[in-house]
CSV table of C-alpha atoms in Angstrom, one decimal:
chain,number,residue,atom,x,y,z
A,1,UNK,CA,0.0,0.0,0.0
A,2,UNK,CA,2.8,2.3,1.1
A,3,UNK,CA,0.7,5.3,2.2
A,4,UNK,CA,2.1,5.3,5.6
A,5,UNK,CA,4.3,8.4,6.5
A,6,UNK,CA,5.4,8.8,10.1
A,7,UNK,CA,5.7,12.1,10.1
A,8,UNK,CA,2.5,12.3,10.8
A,9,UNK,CA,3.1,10.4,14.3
A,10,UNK,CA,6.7,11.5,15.2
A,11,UNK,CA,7.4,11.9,18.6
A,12,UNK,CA,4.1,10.0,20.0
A,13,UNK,CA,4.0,7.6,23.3
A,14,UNK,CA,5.3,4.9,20.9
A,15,UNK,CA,8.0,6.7,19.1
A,16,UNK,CA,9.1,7.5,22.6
A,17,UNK,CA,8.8,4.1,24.0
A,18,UNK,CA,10.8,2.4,20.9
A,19,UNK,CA,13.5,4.9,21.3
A,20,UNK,CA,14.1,4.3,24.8
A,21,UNK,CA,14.1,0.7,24.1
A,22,UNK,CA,16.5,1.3,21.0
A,23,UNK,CA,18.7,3.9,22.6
A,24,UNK,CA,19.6,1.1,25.6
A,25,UNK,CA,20.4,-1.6,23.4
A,26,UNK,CA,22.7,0.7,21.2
A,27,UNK,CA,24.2,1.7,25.0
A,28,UNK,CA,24.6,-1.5,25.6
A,29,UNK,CA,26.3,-2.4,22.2
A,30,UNK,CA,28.4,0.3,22.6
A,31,UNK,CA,30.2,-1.0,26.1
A,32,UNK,CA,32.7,-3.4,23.8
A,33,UNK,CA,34.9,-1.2,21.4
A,34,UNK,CA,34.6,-4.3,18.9
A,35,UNK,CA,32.4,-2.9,16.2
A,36,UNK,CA,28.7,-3.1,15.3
A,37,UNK,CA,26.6,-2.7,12.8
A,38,UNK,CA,22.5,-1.4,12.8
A,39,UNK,CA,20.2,-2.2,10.2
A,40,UNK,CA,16.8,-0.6,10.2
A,41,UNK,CA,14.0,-2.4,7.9
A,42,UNK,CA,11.8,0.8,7.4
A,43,UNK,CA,13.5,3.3,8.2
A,44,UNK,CA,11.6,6.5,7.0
A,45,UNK,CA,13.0,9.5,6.8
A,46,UNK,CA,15.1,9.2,9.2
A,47,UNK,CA,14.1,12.8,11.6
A,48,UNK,CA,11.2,14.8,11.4
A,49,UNK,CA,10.6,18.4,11.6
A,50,UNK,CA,8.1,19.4,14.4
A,51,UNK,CA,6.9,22.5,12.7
A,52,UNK,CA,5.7,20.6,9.2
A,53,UNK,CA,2.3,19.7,8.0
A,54,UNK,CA,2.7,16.2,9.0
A,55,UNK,CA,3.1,16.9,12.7
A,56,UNK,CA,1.0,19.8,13.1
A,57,UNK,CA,-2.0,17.8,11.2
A,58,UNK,CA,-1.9,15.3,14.5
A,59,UNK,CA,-0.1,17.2,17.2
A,60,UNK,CA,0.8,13.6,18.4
A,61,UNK,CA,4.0,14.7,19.7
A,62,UNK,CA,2.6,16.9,22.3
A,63,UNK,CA,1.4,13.9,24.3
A,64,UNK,CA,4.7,12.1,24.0
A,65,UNK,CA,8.1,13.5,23.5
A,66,UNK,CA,6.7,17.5,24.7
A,67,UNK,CA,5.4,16.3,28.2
A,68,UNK,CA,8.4,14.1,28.8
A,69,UNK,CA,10.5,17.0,28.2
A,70,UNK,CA,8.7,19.1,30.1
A,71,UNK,CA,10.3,17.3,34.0
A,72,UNK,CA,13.1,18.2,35.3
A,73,UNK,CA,14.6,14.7,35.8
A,74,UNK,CA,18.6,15.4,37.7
A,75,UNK,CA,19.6,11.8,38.4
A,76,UNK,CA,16.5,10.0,37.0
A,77,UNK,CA,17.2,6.3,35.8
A,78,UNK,CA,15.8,8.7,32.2
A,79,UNK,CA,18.2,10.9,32.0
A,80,UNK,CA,20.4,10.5,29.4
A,81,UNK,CA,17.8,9.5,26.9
A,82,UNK,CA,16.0,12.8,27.5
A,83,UNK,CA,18.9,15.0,27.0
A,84,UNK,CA,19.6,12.8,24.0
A,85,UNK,CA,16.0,13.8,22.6
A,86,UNK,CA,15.9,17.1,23.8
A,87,UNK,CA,19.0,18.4,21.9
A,88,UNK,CA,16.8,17.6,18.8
A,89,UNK,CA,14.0,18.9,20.1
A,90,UNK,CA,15.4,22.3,20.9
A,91,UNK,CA,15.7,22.6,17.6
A,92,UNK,CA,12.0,21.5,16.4
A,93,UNK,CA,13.0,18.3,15.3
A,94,UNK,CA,12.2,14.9,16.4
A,95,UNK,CA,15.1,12.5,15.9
A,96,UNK,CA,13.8,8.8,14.3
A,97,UNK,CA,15.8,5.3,14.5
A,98,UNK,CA,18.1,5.9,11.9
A,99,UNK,CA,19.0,9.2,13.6
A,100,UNK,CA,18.8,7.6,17.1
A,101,UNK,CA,21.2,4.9,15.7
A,102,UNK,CA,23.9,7.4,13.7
A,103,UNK,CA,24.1,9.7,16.3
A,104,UNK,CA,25.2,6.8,19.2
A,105,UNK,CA,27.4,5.0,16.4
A,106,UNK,CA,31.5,5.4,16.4
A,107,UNK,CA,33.4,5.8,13.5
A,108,UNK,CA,33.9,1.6,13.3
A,109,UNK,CA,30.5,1.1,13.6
A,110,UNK,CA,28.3,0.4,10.0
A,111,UNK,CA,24.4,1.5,9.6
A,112,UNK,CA,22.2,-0.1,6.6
A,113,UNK,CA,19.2,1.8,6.1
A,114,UNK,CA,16.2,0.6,4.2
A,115,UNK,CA,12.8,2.0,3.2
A,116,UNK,CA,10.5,1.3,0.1
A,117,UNK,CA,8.6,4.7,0.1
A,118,UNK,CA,9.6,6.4,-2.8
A,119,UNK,CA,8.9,9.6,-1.2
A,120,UNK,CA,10.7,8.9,2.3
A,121,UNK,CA,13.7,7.1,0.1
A,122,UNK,CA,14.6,10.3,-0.5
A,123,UNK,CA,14.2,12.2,2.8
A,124,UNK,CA,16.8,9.2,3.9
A,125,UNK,CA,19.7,9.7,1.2
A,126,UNK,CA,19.6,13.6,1.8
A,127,UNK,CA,19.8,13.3,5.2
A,128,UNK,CA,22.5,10.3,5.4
A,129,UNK,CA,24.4,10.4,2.1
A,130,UNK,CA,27.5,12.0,3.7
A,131,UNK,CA,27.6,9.6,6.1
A,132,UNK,CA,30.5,7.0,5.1
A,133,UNK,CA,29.2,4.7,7.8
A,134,UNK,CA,25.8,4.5,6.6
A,135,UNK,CA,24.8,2.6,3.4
A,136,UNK,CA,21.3,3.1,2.5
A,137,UNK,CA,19.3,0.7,0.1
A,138,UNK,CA,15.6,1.3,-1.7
A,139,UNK,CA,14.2,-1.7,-1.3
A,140,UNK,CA,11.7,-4.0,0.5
A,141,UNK,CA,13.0,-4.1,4.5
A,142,UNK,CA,11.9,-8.0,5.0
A,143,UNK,CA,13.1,-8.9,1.8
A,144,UNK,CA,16.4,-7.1,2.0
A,145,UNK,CA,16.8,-8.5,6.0
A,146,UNK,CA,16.6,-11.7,4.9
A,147,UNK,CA,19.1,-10.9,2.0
A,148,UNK,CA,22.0,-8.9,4.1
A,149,UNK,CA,22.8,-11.3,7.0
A,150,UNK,CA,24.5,-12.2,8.1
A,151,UNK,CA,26.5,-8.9,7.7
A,152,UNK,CA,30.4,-9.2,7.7
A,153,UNK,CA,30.6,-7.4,11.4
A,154,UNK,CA,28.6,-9.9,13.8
A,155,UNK,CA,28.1,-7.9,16.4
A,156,UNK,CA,24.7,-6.1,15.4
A,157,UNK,CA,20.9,-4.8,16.2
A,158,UNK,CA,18.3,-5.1,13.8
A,159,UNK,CA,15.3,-2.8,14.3
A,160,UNK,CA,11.9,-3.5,12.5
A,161,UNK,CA,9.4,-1.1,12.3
A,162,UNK,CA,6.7,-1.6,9.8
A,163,UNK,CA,3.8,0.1,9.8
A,164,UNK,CA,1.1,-2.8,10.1
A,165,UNK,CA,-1.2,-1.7,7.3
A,166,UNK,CA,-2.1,-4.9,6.7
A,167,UNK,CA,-3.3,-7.8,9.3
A,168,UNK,CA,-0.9,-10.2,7.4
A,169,UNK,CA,2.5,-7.9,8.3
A,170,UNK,CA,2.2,-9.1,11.6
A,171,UNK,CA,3.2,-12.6,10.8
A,172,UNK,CA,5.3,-11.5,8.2
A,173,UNK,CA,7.9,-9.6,10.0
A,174,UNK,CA,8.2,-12.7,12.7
A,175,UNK,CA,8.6,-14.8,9.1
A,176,UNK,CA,11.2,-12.7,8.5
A,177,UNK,CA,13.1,-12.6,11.8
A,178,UNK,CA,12.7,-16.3,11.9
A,179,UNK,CA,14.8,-16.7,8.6
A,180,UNK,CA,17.0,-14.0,9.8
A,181,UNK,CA,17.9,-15.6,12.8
A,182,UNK,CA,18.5,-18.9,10.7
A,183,UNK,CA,21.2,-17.3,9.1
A,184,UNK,CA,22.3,-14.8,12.1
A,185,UNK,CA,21.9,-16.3,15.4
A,186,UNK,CA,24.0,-14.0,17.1
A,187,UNK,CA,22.7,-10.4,16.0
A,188,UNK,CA,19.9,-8.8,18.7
A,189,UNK,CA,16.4,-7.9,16.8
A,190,UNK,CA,14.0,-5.9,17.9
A,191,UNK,CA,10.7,-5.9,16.6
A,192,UNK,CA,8.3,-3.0,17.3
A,193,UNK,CA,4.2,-3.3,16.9
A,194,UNK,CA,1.3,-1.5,18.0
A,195,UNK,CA,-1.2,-2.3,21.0
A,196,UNK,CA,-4.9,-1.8,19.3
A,197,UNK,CA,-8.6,-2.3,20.3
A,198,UNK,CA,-9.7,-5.7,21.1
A,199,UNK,CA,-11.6,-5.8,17.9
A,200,UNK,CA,-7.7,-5.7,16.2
A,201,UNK,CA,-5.8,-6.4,18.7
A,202,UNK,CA,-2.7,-8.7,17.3
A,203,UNK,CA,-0.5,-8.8,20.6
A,204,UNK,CA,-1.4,-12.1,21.2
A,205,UNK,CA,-0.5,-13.4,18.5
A,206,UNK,CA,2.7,-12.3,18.4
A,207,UNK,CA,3.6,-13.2,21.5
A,208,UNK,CA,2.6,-16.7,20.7
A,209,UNK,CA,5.0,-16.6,16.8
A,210,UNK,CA,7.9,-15.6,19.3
A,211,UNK,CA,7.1,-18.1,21.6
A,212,UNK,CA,9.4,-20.5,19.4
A,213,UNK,CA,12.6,-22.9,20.9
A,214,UNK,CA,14.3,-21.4,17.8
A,215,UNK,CA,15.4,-18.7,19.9
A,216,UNK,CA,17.6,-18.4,22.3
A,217,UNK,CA,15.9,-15.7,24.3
A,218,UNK,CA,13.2,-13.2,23.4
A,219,UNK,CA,11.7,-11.0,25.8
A,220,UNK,CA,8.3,-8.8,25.1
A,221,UNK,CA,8.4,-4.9,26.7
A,222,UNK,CA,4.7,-4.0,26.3
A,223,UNK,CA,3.9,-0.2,27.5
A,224,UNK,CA,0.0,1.4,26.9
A,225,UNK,CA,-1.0,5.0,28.1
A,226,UNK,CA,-4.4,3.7,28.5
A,227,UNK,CA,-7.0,1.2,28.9
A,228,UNK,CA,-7.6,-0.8,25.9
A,229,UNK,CA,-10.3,0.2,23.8
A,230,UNK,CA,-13.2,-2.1,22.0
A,231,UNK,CA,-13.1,-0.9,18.8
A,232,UNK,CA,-10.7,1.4,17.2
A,233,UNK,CA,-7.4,3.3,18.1
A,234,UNK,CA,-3.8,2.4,19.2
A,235,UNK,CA,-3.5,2.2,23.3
A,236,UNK,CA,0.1,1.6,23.1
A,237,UNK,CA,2.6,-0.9,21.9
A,238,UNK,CA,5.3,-3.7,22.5
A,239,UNK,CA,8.9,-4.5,21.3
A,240,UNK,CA,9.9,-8.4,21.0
A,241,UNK,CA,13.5,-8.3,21.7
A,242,UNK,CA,15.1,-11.6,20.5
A,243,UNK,CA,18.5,-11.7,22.2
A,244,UNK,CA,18.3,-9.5,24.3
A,245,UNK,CA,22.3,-8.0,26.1
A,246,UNK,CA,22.6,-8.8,30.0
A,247,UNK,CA,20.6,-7.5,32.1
A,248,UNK,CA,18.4,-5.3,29.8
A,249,UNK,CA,15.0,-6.4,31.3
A,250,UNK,CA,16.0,-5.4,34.4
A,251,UNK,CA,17.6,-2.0,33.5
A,252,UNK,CA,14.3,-1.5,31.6
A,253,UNK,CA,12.2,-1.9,35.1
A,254,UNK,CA,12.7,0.8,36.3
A,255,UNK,CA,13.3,3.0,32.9
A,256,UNK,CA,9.8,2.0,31.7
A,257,UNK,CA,8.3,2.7,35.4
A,258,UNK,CA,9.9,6.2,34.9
A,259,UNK,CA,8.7,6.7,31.5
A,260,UNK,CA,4.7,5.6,32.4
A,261,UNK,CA,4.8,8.1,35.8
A,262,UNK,CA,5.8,10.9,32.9
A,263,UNK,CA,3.6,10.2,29.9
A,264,UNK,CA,1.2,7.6,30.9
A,265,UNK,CA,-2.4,8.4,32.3
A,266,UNK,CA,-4.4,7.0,35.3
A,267,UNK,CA,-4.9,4.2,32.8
A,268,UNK,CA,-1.5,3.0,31.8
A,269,UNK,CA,1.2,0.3,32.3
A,270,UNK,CA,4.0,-1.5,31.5
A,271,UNK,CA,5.2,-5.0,31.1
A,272,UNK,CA,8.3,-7.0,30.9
A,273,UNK,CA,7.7,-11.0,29.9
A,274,UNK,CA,10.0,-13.6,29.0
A,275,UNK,CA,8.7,-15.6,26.1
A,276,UNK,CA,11.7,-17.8,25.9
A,277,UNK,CA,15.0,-18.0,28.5
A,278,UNK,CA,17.2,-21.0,28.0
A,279,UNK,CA,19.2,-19.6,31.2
A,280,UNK,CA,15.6,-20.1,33.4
């Protein structure tokens, strides 16, 4: 279909909630001076500006990133990520994964981008073209996963974020991390999804297609803002991290129970499962 932009939802509860997530497994990467590489499945455009007709259509950001940014955190568990965030947004600009990703990278580390949107294709080259680290690719993110790994550097973090137009991508991105992980058992993926109304609510599903011995481990961070609804909307949403580094669930305790006293209403929550542990 390819009518999804996410401009048009930078810097909501999710975006916020994926970065944090992403922003802690690059941190953790980042603790061995081996290199790494990052690919992104979908990446967009890579950052958004806060003042264009995408973002000002939904205001979405001023329910996730603004509020955040708003506290006056000092020694909070939070800290780093939103001083990370807000040096973009002093500047109107919401910074997505690919940005997240290039700005934490070192010189030895390598980034492959991927999007299919034609338009958002070329937000990505203009904005990462000069960046002899990155290498970006116009093509189909599950196909293209499936086709780069395992990359020569096997230290690594793959980030999928589609955007779920259809019921069948849900299956279709565990599909493709499944024959990922086939051919790159040692990379970390994480998979992001939304949280919708009961009437299309896929969570449970997922949970059960991650659910699989292949893996090693795979742990599911699920955070929502407010009750679930019956019909329509997004409530909040979840990350499958397969492989996840040493410790992150239990750095992410007390991140995520930060985060939801912040941005998340009388309604909200968090939670941190393990779908499969072989050290349990």
């Amino acid at each position: 279909m390819l009518s999804y932009r996410h401009g048009y939802h930078a810097g909501n509860h999710a975006d916020v909630f994926k970065h944090l997530v992403q922003f802690q497994l690059i941190s953790h990467l980042k603790k061995k001076a081996k290199p790494f590489i990052y690919l992104d499945t979908h990446s967009g455009g890579g950052r958004y500006d806060l003042s264009s007709d995408f973002a000002n259509k939904t205001e979405e950001y001023k329910t996730g990133v603004a509020p955040l940014l708003e506290q006056r955190l000092g020694q909070n568990s939070l800290a780093e990520f939103v001083s990370f965030i807000d040096s973009y947004f002093e500047q109107g600009v919401y910074p997505g994964s690919p940005e997240v990703a290039t700005a934490l990278m070192r010189e030895q580390d390598r980034a492959i981008l991927m999007e299919k949107h034609n338009s958002e294709i070329q937000v990505l080259k203009g904005n990462y073209f000069r960046d002899e680290r990155v290498a970006i690719h116009h093509r189909d993110g599950n196909e293209g996963l499936v086709g780069l790994v395992p990359p020569a550097i096997k230290r690594g973090l793959v980030l999928m974020d589609p955007a779920y137009e259809l019921p069948g991508d849900y299956q279709l991105a565990a599909k493709t991390v499944k024959a990922s992980y086939k051919k790159w058992a040692t990379g970390t993926y994480a998979v992001w999804y939304p949280m919708l109304a009961k009437a299309k609510d896929h969570d449970a599903m997922m949970q059960k297609a991650f659910s699989d011995p292949l893996f090693n481990s795979c742990v599911v961070l699920r955070f929502w803002v407010q009750s679930q609804p019956l019909d329509t909307g997004m409530y909040g949403s979840a990350m499958m991290v397969v492989n996840p580094p040493w410790q992150f669930a239990e750095q992410m305790e007390s991140k995520l129970s930060e985060l939801l006293s912040l941005i998340g209403g009388p309604d909200g929550g968090f939670s941190i499962d393990w779908l499969v542990n072989s050290e349990q």
